[in-house]
Backbone as ProteinMPNN parsed JSONL, in Angstrom:
{"seq_chain_A": "HNGERGFICDQCGESFATVQGLGHHRSKHTGDYQFRCRTCDKGFNNYKLMEEHSHIHTGDKPYQCNKCDKGFANRGSLWIHQKQHVDSKPYACPDCGKGFSHSSHLAVHRRIHTGEKPYHCRLCGEGFISSNHLKRHMKSHAGQLPFACGTCKATFGQRRQLVSHSNKVHGGQVVDEAVAMAAVQEEGARFEEE", "coords_chain_A": {"N_chain_A": [[17.202, 50.912, -40.5], [19.01, 49.309, -38.126], [18.723, 47.971, -35.773], [20.19, 48.975, -33.678], [20.685, 50.307, -30.425], [21.211, 53.08, -29.507], [20.686, 55.154, -27.709], [21.166, 55.973, -24.503], [20.211, 55.678, -21.126], [21.272, 57.891, -18.672], [20.998, 57.456, -16.007], [20.337, 54.779, -15.332], [21.382, 53.124, -17.265], [19.92, 51.711, -19.181], [19.148, 50.994, -22.588], [17.954, 52.53, -25.662], [16.272, 52.56, -28.844], [15.376, 54.881, -29.985], [15.345, 58.476, -29.528], [12.975, 59.38, -28.504], [11.986, 57.151, -27.16], [13.88, 56.962, -25.121], [13.332, 59.391, -23.851], [10.699, 58.968, -22.875], [11.26, 56.898, -21.109], [12.921, 58.181, -19.211], [11.109, 59.579, -17.707], [10.312, 57.818, -15.765], [12.293, 58.023, -13.887], [12.258, 60.726, -13.192], [9.628, 61.328, -12.625], [8.08, 62.964, -14.13], [5.455, 63.093, -16.006], [3.372, 63.101, -18.954], [0.652, 62.492, -18.792], [-1.768, 61.744, -16.261], [-3.352, 59.377, -14.172], [-6.649, 59.905, -13.127], [-7.725, 58.705, -10.931], [-5.766, 57.295, -9.344], [-3.401, 58.642, -9.685], [-1.23, 57.621, -11.079], [1.465, 57.859, -13.409], [1.758, 58.466, -16.974], [3.156, 58.464, -20.28], [1.814, 58.079, -22.522], [-1.298, 58.473, -23.857], [-3.16, 56.476, -24.572], [-2.243, 54.262, -23.119], [-2.737, 55.197, -20.556], [-5.519, 55.327, -20.653], [-6.13, 52.575, -20.947], [-5.137, 51.696, -18.485], [-7.02, 52.843, -16.773], [-9.122, 51.064, -16.783], [-8.621, 49.268, -14.793], [-9.569, 50.473, -12.515], [-12.28, 50.846, -13.079], [-13.198, 48.339, -13.587], [-13.821, 47.457, -16.075], [-13.476, 45.273, -18.859], [-12.491, 45.339, -21.722], [-11.02, 43.977, -23.653], [-11.193, 41.082, -25.34], [-10.531, 37.589, -25.355], [-10.215, 35.728, -28.283], [-10.428, 33.033, -28.331], [-11.475, 31.923, -25.983], [-13.215, 33.751, -24.858], [-12.603, 35.122, -22.498], [-12.241, 38.094, -20.598], [-10.189, 41.101, -20.498], [-8.491, 43.84, -18.902], [-6.501, 45.238, -20.185], [-4.427, 45.342, -23.175], [-1.947, 44.085, -22.919], [-2.263, 42.144, -20.887], [-4.15, 40.533, -22.137], [-2.613, 39.622, -24.308], [-0.618, 38.095, -22.998], [-2.278, 36.138, -21.871], [-3.341, 34.95, -24.228], [-1.179, 33.582, -25.2], [-1.192, 31.149, -23.915], [-2.93, 29.623, -25.354], [-1.6, 28.89, -27.633], [1.079, 28.348, -27.1], [3.512, 25.984, -25.863], [3.041, 23.698, -23.124], [4.928, 23.368, -20.697], [4.949, 22.649, -18.006], [4.069, 20.012, -16.27], [1.584, 18.245, -14.475], [2.425, 16.051, -11.929], [0.638, 14.273, -10.884], [-1.658, 13.941, -12.524], [-0.93, 14.543, -15.114], [-1.758, 16.768, -16.571], [-1.017, 19.661, -18.503], [0.637, 22.854, -18.115], [1.144, 26.321, -18.855], [2.442, 28.04, -17.182], [4.389, 27.888, -14.222], [3.22, 28.725, -11.865], [0.512, 28.327, -12.317], [0.418, 25.569, -12.385], [1.105, 25.064, -9.724], [-1.167, 25.995, -8.346], [-3.084, 24.269, -9.453], [-2.181, 21.787, -8.458], [-3.128, 21.801, -5.901], [-5.663, 20.8, -6.079], [-5.276, 18.091, -6.053], [-3.928, 17.727, -3.62], [-5.659, 18.729, -1.776], [-5.305, 21.046, -0.432], [-6.391, 24.189, 0.693], [-5.78, 27.208, 0.854], [-6.978, 29.744, 0.9], [-9.481, 31.485, 2.504], [-12.925, 32.21, 2.99], [-14.011, 35.096, 4.588], [-16.537, 35.428, 5.478], [-18.057, 33.031, 5.5], [-16.26, 31.001, 5.923], [-15.533, 29.017, 4.075], [-13.098, 27.201, 2.184], [-10.614, 27.752, -0.433], [-8.741, 26.961, -3.435], [-7.37, 28.966, -4.745], [-6.763, 32.532, -4.887], [-8.323, 33.736, -6.801], [-10.497, 31.989, -7.04], [-11.597, 32.386, -4.53], [-12.313, 35.112, -4.746], [-14.271, 34.932, -6.726], [-16.131, 33.405, -5.347], [-16.824, 35.228, -3.322], [-18.482, 36.939, -4.64], [-20.809, 35.511, -4.643], [-21.892, 35.922, -2.172], [-22.744, 38.46, -2.496], [-24.794, 38.133, -4.174], [-24.326, 37.897, -6.93], [-24.238, 35.757, -8.691], [-26.04, 34.307, -10.834], [-26.566, 31.847, -12.158], [-27.398, 28.617, -11.496], [-26.405, 25.289, -10.761], [-28.347, 22.479, -11.466], [-27.909, 20.086, -10.225], [-25.925, 20.082, -8.116], [-26.173, 22.534, -6.961], [-24.204, 24.492, -7.196], [-23.162, 27.799, -7.983], [-22.954, 30.277, -10.628], [-21.568, 33.043, -12.475], [-21.814, 33.314, -15.198], [-23.384, 31.781, -18.034], [-21.777, 30.073, -19.614], [-19.858, 29.255, -17.78], [-21.346, 27.675, -16.09], [-22.109, 25.613, -17.849], [-19.582, 24.553, -18.445], [-18.848, 23.678, -15.873], [-20.839, 21.706, -15.472], [-20.108, 19.87, -17.436], [-17.502, 19.134, -16.601], [-17.702, 18.373, -13.843], [-20.037, 16.822, -13.587], [-19.924, 15.076, -15.666], [-21.096, 15.881, -18.047], [-23.678, 15.037, -18.132], [-25.828, 16.495, -17.185], [-25.987, 18.784, -18.617], [-27.94, 19.818, -20.426], [-30.135, 20.108, -18.716], [-29.032, 21.888, -16.88], [-28.431, 24.098, -18.505], [-30.983, 24.724, -19.356], [-32.125, 25.442, -16.912], [-30.553, 27.658, -16.346], [-31.279, 29.303, -18.444], [-33.944, 29.763, -17.818], [-33.61, 31.128, -15.412], [-32.225, 33.352, -16.376], [-34.122, 34.457, -18.089], [-36.081, 35.063, -16.224], [-34.728, 37.042, -14.801], [-34.539, 38.997, -16.761], [-37.248, 39.531, -17.078], [-37.867, 40.657, -14.604], [-36.457, 43.012, -14.822], [-37.852, 44.471, -16.712]], "CA_chain_A": [[17.236, 50.636, -39.07], [19.801, 48.092, -37.936], [18.484, 47.393, -34.451], [21.048, 49.574, -32.658], [19.995, 51.012, -29.356], [22.267, 54.023, -29.176], [20.286, 56.179, -26.76], [21.356, 55.303, -23.21], [19.796, 56.426, -19.936], [22.439, 58.192, -17.843], [20.745, 57.092, -14.613], [20.295, 53.328, -15.081], [22.103, 52.412, -18.31], [19.056, 51.044, -20.153], [19.338, 51.612, -23.902], [16.757, 52.677, -26.483], [16.525, 52.742, -30.267], [15.01, 56.245, -30.382], [15.432, 59.49, -28.487], [11.649, 59.442, -27.874], [11.934, 56.041, -26.208], [14.689, 57.369, -23.972], [12.601, 60.449, -23.153], [9.601, 58.347, -22.119], [11.862, 56.127, -20.021], [13.443, 59.098, -18.183], [9.996, 59.975, -16.837], [10.267, 56.903, -14.619], [13.242, 58.517, -12.889], [11.943, 62.093, -12.784], [8.228, 61.461, -12.218], [7.469, 63.979, -14.988], [4.661, 62.411, -17.029], [2.415, 63.928, -19.687], [-0.723, 62.156, -18.394], [-1.902, 61.137, -14.934], [-4.638, 58.748, -13.872], [-7.436, 60.758, -12.23], [-8.107, 57.958, -9.737], [-4.647, 56.929, -8.467], [-2.296, 59.545, -9.992], [-0.124, 56.96, -11.772], [1.86, 58.65, -14.562], [1.913, 57.849, -18.294], [3.531, 59.337, -21.381], [0.99, 57.678, -23.648], [-2.694, 58.602, -23.449], [-3.837, 55.18, -24.728], [-1.871, 53.424, -21.972], [-3.464, 55.703, -19.391], [-6.903, 54.882, -20.823], [-6.177, 51.148, -20.614], [-4.935, 51.592, -17.042], [-8.249, 53.239, -16.068], [-10.018, 49.909, -16.678], [-8.359, 48.63, -13.498], [-10.427, 51.124, -11.523], [-13.7, 50.719, -13.425], [-13.567, 46.925, -13.705], [-14.103, 47.144, -17.48], [-12.56, 44.327, -19.505], [-12.893, 45.451, -23.125], [-10.198, 43.163, -24.552], [-11.702, 39.712, -25.233], [-9.799, 36.51, -26.016], [-11.043, 35.163, -29.344], [-10.48, 31.578, -28.183], [-12.285, 31.482, -24.838], [-14.079, 34.864, -24.449], [-12.213, 35.739, -21.24], [-12.013, 39.514, -20.782], [-9.019, 41.685, -19.852], [-8.518, 45.297, -18.807], [-5.531, 45.839, -21.107], [-3.938, 44.479, -24.256], [-0.815, 43.295, -22.446], [-2.781, 40.968, -20.177], [-4.757, 39.675, -23.156], [-1.525, 39.0, -25.07], [-0.041, 37.052, -22.139], [-3.279, 35.068, -21.791], [-3.493, 34.251, -25.503], [-0.035, 32.699, -25.397], [-1.509, 29.818, -23.39], [-3.68, 28.874, -26.357], [-0.722, 28.438, -28.718], [2.387, 27.92, -26.617], [3.61, 24.67, -25.23], [2.732, 23.675, -21.703], [6.043, 22.567, -20.186], [4.799, 22.284, -16.594], [3.099, 18.919, -16.21], [1.2, 17.781, -13.142], [2.899, 14.675, -11.715], [-0.468, 13.421, -10.454], [-2.611, 13.62, -13.594], [-0.336, 14.795, -16.421], [-2.25, 17.987, -17.211], [0.064, 20.601, -18.74], [0.402, 24.268, -17.83], [2.123, 27.215, -19.465], [3.148, 28.745, -16.105], [4.57, 27.053, -13.032], [2.269, 29.16, -10.83], [-0.776, 27.678, -12.602], [0.581, 24.182, -11.929], [1.078, 25.064, -8.253], [-2.572, 26.111, -7.932], [-3.742, 23.021, -9.86], [-1.774, 20.685, -7.564], [-3.959, 21.854, -4.69], [-6.82, 19.936, -6.307], [-4.874, 16.743, -5.654], [-3.509, 17.686, -2.212], [-6.753, 19.162, -0.916], [-4.942, 22.299, 0.23], [-7.252, 25.329, 0.369], [-5.218, 28.256, 1.72], [-7.74, 30.992, 0.865], [-10.746, 31.245, 3.193], [-13.935, 33.265, 3.001], [-14.145, 35.671, 5.927], [-17.951, 35.444, 5.855], [-18.608, 31.699, 5.792], [-15.182, 30.085, 6.262], [-15.23, 28.046, 3.028], [-11.733, 27.308, 1.686], [-10.437, 27.716, -1.885], [-7.367, 26.669, -3.863], [-6.707, 30.164, -5.263], [-7.407, 33.798, -4.533], [-9.361, 33.994, -7.801], [-11.681, 31.21, -6.667], [-12.195, 33.073, -3.384], [-12.964, 36.331, -5.245], [-15.495, 34.516, -7.415], [-17.045, 32.988, -4.284], [-17.306, 36.4, -2.59], [-19.602, 37.493, -5.405], [-22.03, 34.774, -4.3], [-22.467, 36.575, -0.99], [-23.364, 39.702, -2.954], [-25.885, 37.767, -5.065], [-23.944, 38.161, -8.31], [-24.064, 34.506, -9.427], [-27.423, 33.922, -11.112], [-26.736, 30.547, -12.813], [-27.215, 27.546, -10.514], [-26.403, 23.909, -11.259], [-29.514, 21.753, -10.982], [-27.51, 18.873, -9.515], [-25.219, 20.31, -6.853], [-26.501, 23.892, -6.518], [-23.101, 25.437, -7.395], [-23.665, 28.956, -8.717], [-22.002, 30.856, -11.564], [-21.917, 34.352, -12.999], [-22.072, 33.248, -16.631], [-23.919, 30.501, -18.492], [-20.702, 29.2, -20.085], [-19.211, 28.672, -16.606], [-22.245, 26.625, -15.643], [-21.986, 24.501, -18.797], [-18.26, 23.964, -18.212], [-18.954, 22.96, -14.6], [-21.647, 20.506, -15.679], [-19.307, 18.923, -18.219], [-16.355, 18.646, -15.828], [-18.051, 17.76, -12.561], [-21.124, 15.856, -13.695], [-19.734, 14.274, -16.868], [-21.918, 16.359, -19.156], [-24.991, 14.399, -18.092], [-26.889, 17.42, -16.821], [-25.782, 20.045, -19.312], [-29.208, 20.34, -20.935], [-30.931, 20.54, -17.569], [-28.39, 23.068, -16.311], [-28.615, 25.208, -19.433], [-32.396, 25.084, -19.297], [-32.334, 26.155, -15.66], [-29.9, 28.958, -16.501], [-32.099, 30.098, -19.359], [-35.129, 30.166, -17.062], [-33.178, 32.164, -14.482], [-31.888, 34.532, -17.156], [-35.377, 35.018, -18.553], [-36.71, 35.656, -15.042], [-34.023, 38.302, -14.492], [-34.946, 39.965, -17.789], [-38.641, 39.874, -16.796], [-37.873, 41.558, -13.456], [-35.9, 44.303, -15.238], [-38.806, 45.183, -17.563]], "C_chain_A": [[17.935, 49.305, -38.842], [19.673, 47.504, -36.538], [19.373, 47.968, -33.364], [20.215, 50.326, -31.644], [20.989, 52.005, -28.762], [21.916, 55.12, -28.193], [20.236, 55.551, -25.369], [20.973, 56.223, -22.065], [21.016, 56.632, -19.038], [22.236, 57.808, -16.375], [20.792, 55.591, -14.358], [20.995, 52.501, -16.154], [21.244, 51.686, -19.322], [19.173, 51.768, -21.491], [18.059, 51.563, -24.728], [17.142, 52.953, -27.923], [16.233, 54.162, -30.722], [15.167, 57.197, -29.206], [14.093, 59.625, -27.77], [11.499, 58.336, -26.823], [12.713, 56.363, -24.943], [13.959, 58.432, -23.161], [11.458, 59.903, -22.319], [10.15, 57.595, -20.916], [12.316, 57.051, -18.886], [12.352, 59.552, -17.224], [9.888, 59.077, -15.615], [11.177, 57.398, -13.502], [12.837, 59.878, -12.343], [10.53, 62.258, -12.239], [7.467, 62.488, -13.042], [6.756, 63.304, -16.153], [3.706, 63.379, -17.7], [0.983, 63.729, -19.199], [-0.713, 61.477, -17.035], [-3.295, 60.55, -14.784], [-5.377, 59.614, -12.857], [-7.792, 60.05, -10.922], [-6.928, 57.732, -8.788], [-3.385, 57.755, -8.704], [-1.077, 58.858, -10.63], [0.168, 57.723, -13.063], [2.066, 57.84, -15.83], [2.372, 58.894, -19.297], [2.715, 59.035, -22.623], [-0.459, 57.69, -23.182], [-3.428, 57.27, -23.516], [-3.509, 54.259, -23.554], [-2.584, 53.886, -20.705], [-4.925, 55.268, -19.454], [-7.051, 53.411, -20.451], [-6.04, 50.944, -19.119], [-6.226, 51.889, -16.285], [-9.231, 52.079, -15.917], [-9.812, 49.146, -15.366], [-9.319, 49.181, -12.448], [-11.913, 50.924, -11.804], [-14.166, 49.267, -13.461], [-13.907, 46.523, -15.132], [-13.044, 46.193, -18.021], [-12.894, 44.282, -20.997], [-12.105, 44.576, -24.1], [-10.539, 41.693, -24.342], [-10.803, 38.73, -25.974], [-10.718, 35.898, -27.069], [-11.119, 33.641, -29.289], [-11.432, 31.139, -27.071], [-13.191, 32.571, -24.271], [-13.75, 35.473, -23.083], [-11.855, 37.196, -21.503], [-10.827, 40.026, -19.981], [-9.102, 43.199, -19.899], [-7.55, 45.956, -19.783], [-5.011, 44.822, -22.111], [-2.805, 43.578, -23.816], [-1.27, 42.022, -21.742], [-3.437, 39.989, -21.146], [-3.68, 38.925, -23.923], [-0.895, 37.852, -24.278], [-0.997, 35.856, -22.054], [-3.34, 34.263, -23.08], [-2.328, 33.318, -25.799], [-0.346, 31.281, -24.916], [-2.259, 28.965, -24.408], [-2.781, 28.313, -27.459], [0.618, 27.903, -28.239], [2.342, 26.52, -26.019], [3.293, 24.807, -23.743], [3.761, 22.784, -21.016], [5.913, 22.108, -18.739], [3.688, 21.254, -16.461], [2.84, 18.511, -14.769], [1.672, 16.342, -12.975], [1.781, 13.708, -11.309], [-1.377, 12.993, -11.605], [-2.085, 13.894, -15.003], [-0.815, 16.045, -17.13], [-1.106, 18.994, -17.327], [-0.341, 22.041, -18.502], [1.506, 25.111, -18.437], [2.936, 27.973, -18.416], [3.254, 27.828, -14.881], [3.591, 27.443, -11.926], [0.89, 28.535, -11.048], [-0.735, 26.212, -12.173], [0.482, 24.115, -10.406], [-0.352, 25.145, -7.724], [-3.306, 24.812, -8.253], [-3.418, 21.881, -8.898], [-2.599, 20.656, -6.286], [-5.228, 21.027, -4.846], [-6.498, 18.538, -5.803], [-4.522, 16.654, -4.165], [-4.638, 18.046, -1.257], [-6.471, 20.465, -0.189], [-5.855, 23.43, -0.256], [-6.835, 26.503, 1.257], [-5.991, 29.571, 1.765], [-9.128, 30.74, 1.439], [-11.651, 32.476, 3.173], [-14.098, 33.772, 4.429], [-15.588, 35.68, 6.406], [-18.475, 34.069, 6.255], [-17.538, 30.655, 6.105], [-14.816, 29.065, 5.201], [-13.832, 28.304, 2.466], [-11.649, 27.141, 0.177], [-8.971, 27.526, -2.24], [-6.64, 27.895, -4.401], [-7.46, 31.415, -4.83], [-8.501, 34.142, -5.545], [-10.64, 33.228, -7.49], [-12.377, 31.861, -5.473], [-12.924, 34.336, -3.841], [-14.283, 35.997, -5.925], [-16.558, 34.119, -6.387], [-17.643, 34.205, -3.562], [-18.475, 37.061, -3.319], [-20.904, 36.78, -5.054], [-22.7, 35.381, -3.069], [-23.162, 37.873, -1.372], [-24.5, 39.42, -3.937], [-25.579, 37.987, -6.534], [-23.748, 36.898, -9.142], [-25.431, 33.898, -9.741], [-27.615, 32.53, -11.708], [-26.397, 29.421, -11.836], [-27.274, 26.18, -11.182], [-27.597, 23.183, -10.638], [-29.169, 20.515, -10.173], [-26.902, 19.162, -8.149], [-25.413, 21.712, -6.286], [-25.321, 24.866, -6.554], [-23.634, 26.584, -8.25], [-22.555, 29.61, -9.529], [-22.512, 32.186, -12.085], [-22.271, 34.339, -14.469], [-22.542, 31.853, -17.008], [-22.796, 29.552, -18.912], [-19.944, 28.556, -18.915], [-20.051, 27.516, -16.062], [-22.132, 25.393, -16.539], [-20.656, 23.784, -18.592], [-18.26, 23.133, -16.935], [-19.705, 21.644, -14.789], [-20.868, 19.439, -16.442], [-18.199, 18.304, -17.381], [-16.771, 17.835, -14.603], [-19.08, 16.644, -12.693], [-21.065, 15.057, -14.99], [-20.622, 14.659, -18.029], [-23.334, 15.814, -19.143], [-26.123, 15.383, -17.826], [-26.77, 18.753, -17.539], [-27.099, 20.638, -19.777], [-30.085, 20.869, -19.808], [-30.365, 21.829, -16.985], [-28.589, 24.278, -17.206], [-30.06, 25.678, -19.405], [-32.687, 25.888, -18.038], [-31.739, 27.559, -15.749], [-30.734, 29.863, -17.39], [-33.346, 30.604, -18.649], [-34.763, 31.287, -16.104], [-32.884, 33.466, -15.216], [-33.159, 35.23, -17.634], [-36.113, 35.694, -17.397], [-36.077, 36.975, -14.684], [-34.42, 39.375, -15.488], [-36.363, 40.469, -17.498], [-38.716, 40.881, -15.647], [-37.367, 42.932, -13.826], [-36.928, 45.125, -16.014], [-39.881, 45.896, -16.793]], "O_chain_A": [[17.473, 48.275, -39.333], [20.446, 46.621, -36.167], [19.323, 47.499, -32.227], [19.177, 50.905, -31.967], [21.53, 51.803, -27.675], [22.769, 55.946, -27.87], [19.383, 54.711, -25.085], [21.356, 57.392, -22.034], [21.706, 55.676, -18.685], [23.184, 57.83, -15.589], [21.235, 55.16, -13.293], [21.186, 51.298, -15.974], [21.786, 51.089, -20.252], [19.283, 52.993, -21.535], [17.204, 50.698, -24.54], [18.206, 53.51, -28.195], [16.776, 54.611, -31.732], [15.13, 56.787, -28.045], [14.053, 59.942, -26.582], [10.955, 58.559, -25.742], [12.264, 56.075, -23.834], [13.961, 58.389, -21.93], [11.265, 60.325, -21.179], [9.574, 57.647, -19.83], [12.111, 56.728, -17.715], [12.628, 59.873, -16.068], [9.432, 59.509, -14.556], [10.878, 57.22, -12.322], [13.047, 60.16, -11.163], [10.25, 63.196, -11.492], [6.339, 62.847, -12.702], [7.377, 62.981, -17.165], [3.278, 64.361, -17.095], [0.19, 64.67, -19.189], [0.211, 60.738, -16.695], [-4.286, 61.143, -15.211], [-4.804, 60.012, -11.843], [-8.12, 60.698, -9.928], [-7.051, 57.944, -7.582], [-2.397, 57.583, -7.99], [-0.006, 59.459, -10.71], [-0.753, 58.183, -13.738], [2.489, 56.686, -15.783], [2.022, 60.069, -19.184], [2.904, 59.666, -23.663], [-0.812, 57.001, -22.225], [-4.226, 56.955, -22.634], [-4.386, 53.556, -23.05], [-2.987, 53.067, -19.878], [-5.507, 54.885, -18.439], [-7.978, 53.037, -19.732], [-6.742, 50.116, -18.537], [-6.501, 51.258, -15.264], [-10.08, 52.101, -15.026], [-10.718, 48.462, -14.89], [-9.816, 48.442, -11.599], [-12.716, 50.842, -10.875], [-15.362, 48.985, -13.377], [-14.247, 45.366, -15.38], [-11.866, 46.298, -17.682], [-13.496, 43.324, -21.481], [-12.493, 44.45, -25.261], [-10.219, 41.119, -23.301], [-10.363, 39.005, -27.09], [-11.873, 35.585, -26.779], [-11.799, 33.025, -30.11], [-12.111, 30.119, -27.19], [-13.878, 32.326, -23.28], [-14.538, 36.262, -22.56], [-11.234, 37.506, -22.52], [-10.488, 39.48, -18.93], [-9.699, 43.775, -20.809], [-7.751, 47.107, -20.17], [-5.137, 43.612, -21.924], [-2.698, 42.441, -24.275], [-0.72, 40.947, -21.978], [-3.302, 38.774, -21.002], [-3.811, 37.725, -24.164], [-0.666, 36.77, -24.818], [-0.572, 34.705, -22.153], [-3.385, 33.034, -23.043], [-2.474, 32.366, -26.567], [0.188, 30.314, -25.46], [-2.231, 27.737, -24.338], [-3.161, 27.363, -28.143], [1.228, 27.078, -28.919], [1.282, 25.971, -25.719], [3.284, 25.908, -23.193], [3.513, 21.601, -20.778], [6.687, 21.263, -18.291], [2.506, 21.591, -16.532], [3.758, 18.442, -13.951], [1.348, 15.493, -13.805], [1.945, 12.489, -11.378], [-1.815, 11.845, -11.668], [-2.726, 13.516, -15.984], [-0.314, 16.355, -18.211], [-0.324, 19.17, -16.393], [-1.505, 22.41, -18.663], [2.656, 24.681, -18.526], [4.007, 28.494, -18.726], [2.322, 27.092, -14.557], [3.176, 26.594, -11.137], [0.179, 28.245, -10.086], [-1.72, 25.677, -11.664], [-0.154, 23.212, -9.862], [-0.708, 24.452, -6.771], [-4.065, 24.307, -7.425], [-4.299, 21.09, -8.561], [-2.75, 19.605, -5.662], [-5.81, 20.597, -3.85], [-7.344, 17.878, -5.198], [-4.783, 15.637, -3.522], [-4.587, 17.714, -0.073], [-7.303, 20.938, 0.585], [-6.063, 23.604, -1.457], [-7.459, 26.762, 2.286], [-5.686, 30.431, 2.591], [-9.87, 29.895, 0.937], [-11.201, 33.613, 3.317], [-14.297, 32.991, 5.359], [-15.853, 35.908, 7.586], [-19.235, 33.939, 7.215], [-17.867, 29.54, 6.509], [-13.869, 28.304, 5.4], [-13.421, 29.451, 2.291], [-12.491, 26.48, -0.43], [-8.077, 27.875, -1.469], [-5.414, 27.878, -4.508], [-8.632, 31.361, -4.459], [-9.497, 34.771, -5.188], [-11.74, 33.754, -7.658], [-13.607, 31.885, -5.409], [-14.032, 34.608, -3.378], [-15.286, 36.684, -5.732], [-17.733, 34.452, -6.535], [-18.829, 34.21, -3.232], [-19.347, 37.665, -2.695], [-21.982, 37.367, -5.154], [-23.925, 35.357, -2.943], [-24.059, 38.336, -0.668], [-25.102, 40.35, -4.473], [-26.494, 38.241, -7.316], [-23.141, 36.967, -10.21], [-25.922, 33.061, -8.984], [-28.752, 32.061, -11.761], [-25.252, 29.289, -11.403], [-28.099, 25.947, -12.066], [-27.825, 23.264, -9.431], [-30.035, 19.949, -9.506], [-27.301, 18.572, -7.146], [-24.864, 22.033, -5.232], [-25.419, 25.961, -5.999], [-24.46, 26.369, -9.137], [-21.377, 29.519, -9.183], [-23.717, 32.432, -12.134], [-22.952, 35.245, -14.951], [-22.152, 30.866, -16.385], [-22.848, 28.36, -18.606], [-19.445, 27.438, -19.043], [-19.51, 26.499, -15.627], [-22.068, 24.266, -16.048], [-20.606, 22.555, -18.566], [-17.737, 22.019, -16.912], [-19.261, 20.595, -14.321], [-20.958, 18.252, -16.131], [-17.975, 17.095, -17.437], [-16.251, 16.746, -14.361], [-19.002, 15.636, -11.991], [-22.051, 14.427, -15.374], [-20.875, 13.839, -18.912], [-24.115, 16.101, -20.051], [-27.264, 15.125, -18.206], [-27.377, 19.741, -17.127], [-27.361, 21.82, -19.555], [-30.695, 21.932, -19.922], [-31.11, 22.745, -16.637], [-28.885, 25.368, -16.718], [-30.333, 26.878, -19.427], [-33.402, 26.889, -18.082], [-32.341, 28.528, -15.286], [-30.876, 31.055, -17.116], [-33.76, 31.745, -18.854], [-35.49, 32.273, -15.981], [-33.242, 34.547, -14.749], [-33.254, 36.457, -17.585], [-36.696, 36.765, -17.566], [-36.766, 37.924, -14.309], [-34.617, 40.531, -15.114], [-36.656, 41.655, -17.645], [-39.502, 41.828, -15.686], [-37.784, 43.924, -13.229], [-36.881, 46.355, -15.977], [-40.748, 46.534, -17.39]]}, "name": "protein", "num_of_chains": 1, "seq": "HNGERGFICDQCGESFATVQGLGHHRSKHTGDYQFRCRTCDKGFNNYKLMEEHSHIHTGDKPYQCNKCDKGFANRGSLWIHQKQHVDSKPYACPDCGKGFSHSSHLAVHRRIHTGEKPYHCRLCGEGFISSNHLKRHMKSHAGQLPFACGTCKATFGQRRQLVSHSNKVHGGQVVDEAVAMAAVQEEGARFEEE"}
C-alpha cells in the first residue's frame, strides 16, 4: 500500500484509498445507507457508528477520559478532548496567561475577566459565560445537583466538581468540610433509595 487514493467520487471529486471507502462516501450523495437511527433517521454505513450516534439521544457517555474522567457519547469527541491533555496550548489569555488548545475556549475564558455573561436562565435570570454553564445551572432547577459547598452554597452534580470548586474558589481551605458535606448528602440519598 503506497498511500494512493485512486478511487474518486464522480460527484464531488473526493478521493479514497479503497473502493469500499468510495462506496460508503457515495451514500452521502444518494442517501442510501445500510443503517438508520431509529430516533432521528440519520443514515450510517457502519453499525458501530450508528450505535455511538444513539448515545446522543440517550444521554449515555460511555467513553471516559483516562486523565480527567469526563465522559463522551462517542470516540471522536473523546479523541478531540484528550488532545488537550497532551497538545500545546497556543491560545494564551492576555489577562492572566492561562493557555488554551482552542481559540473558542479562550473566548469563553476571557468572559471571566470582562464580566460578560451572554447566556441567561429563562427561569431565574442568572447570567453565565457559556451555554454549558447555563445547561449545568438548569439542572439545579430540576434538583439534579446534590453536592453543595458549605461556604457559598454553590451546588454540583458530582463530588469531584465540588472539590475542584472548593480548591479554586475558596483556596482549598474548605475541601474537607465540603467533601464531608457531600459524603453526608450522598449517604442520605443512598438511605432514601433503600
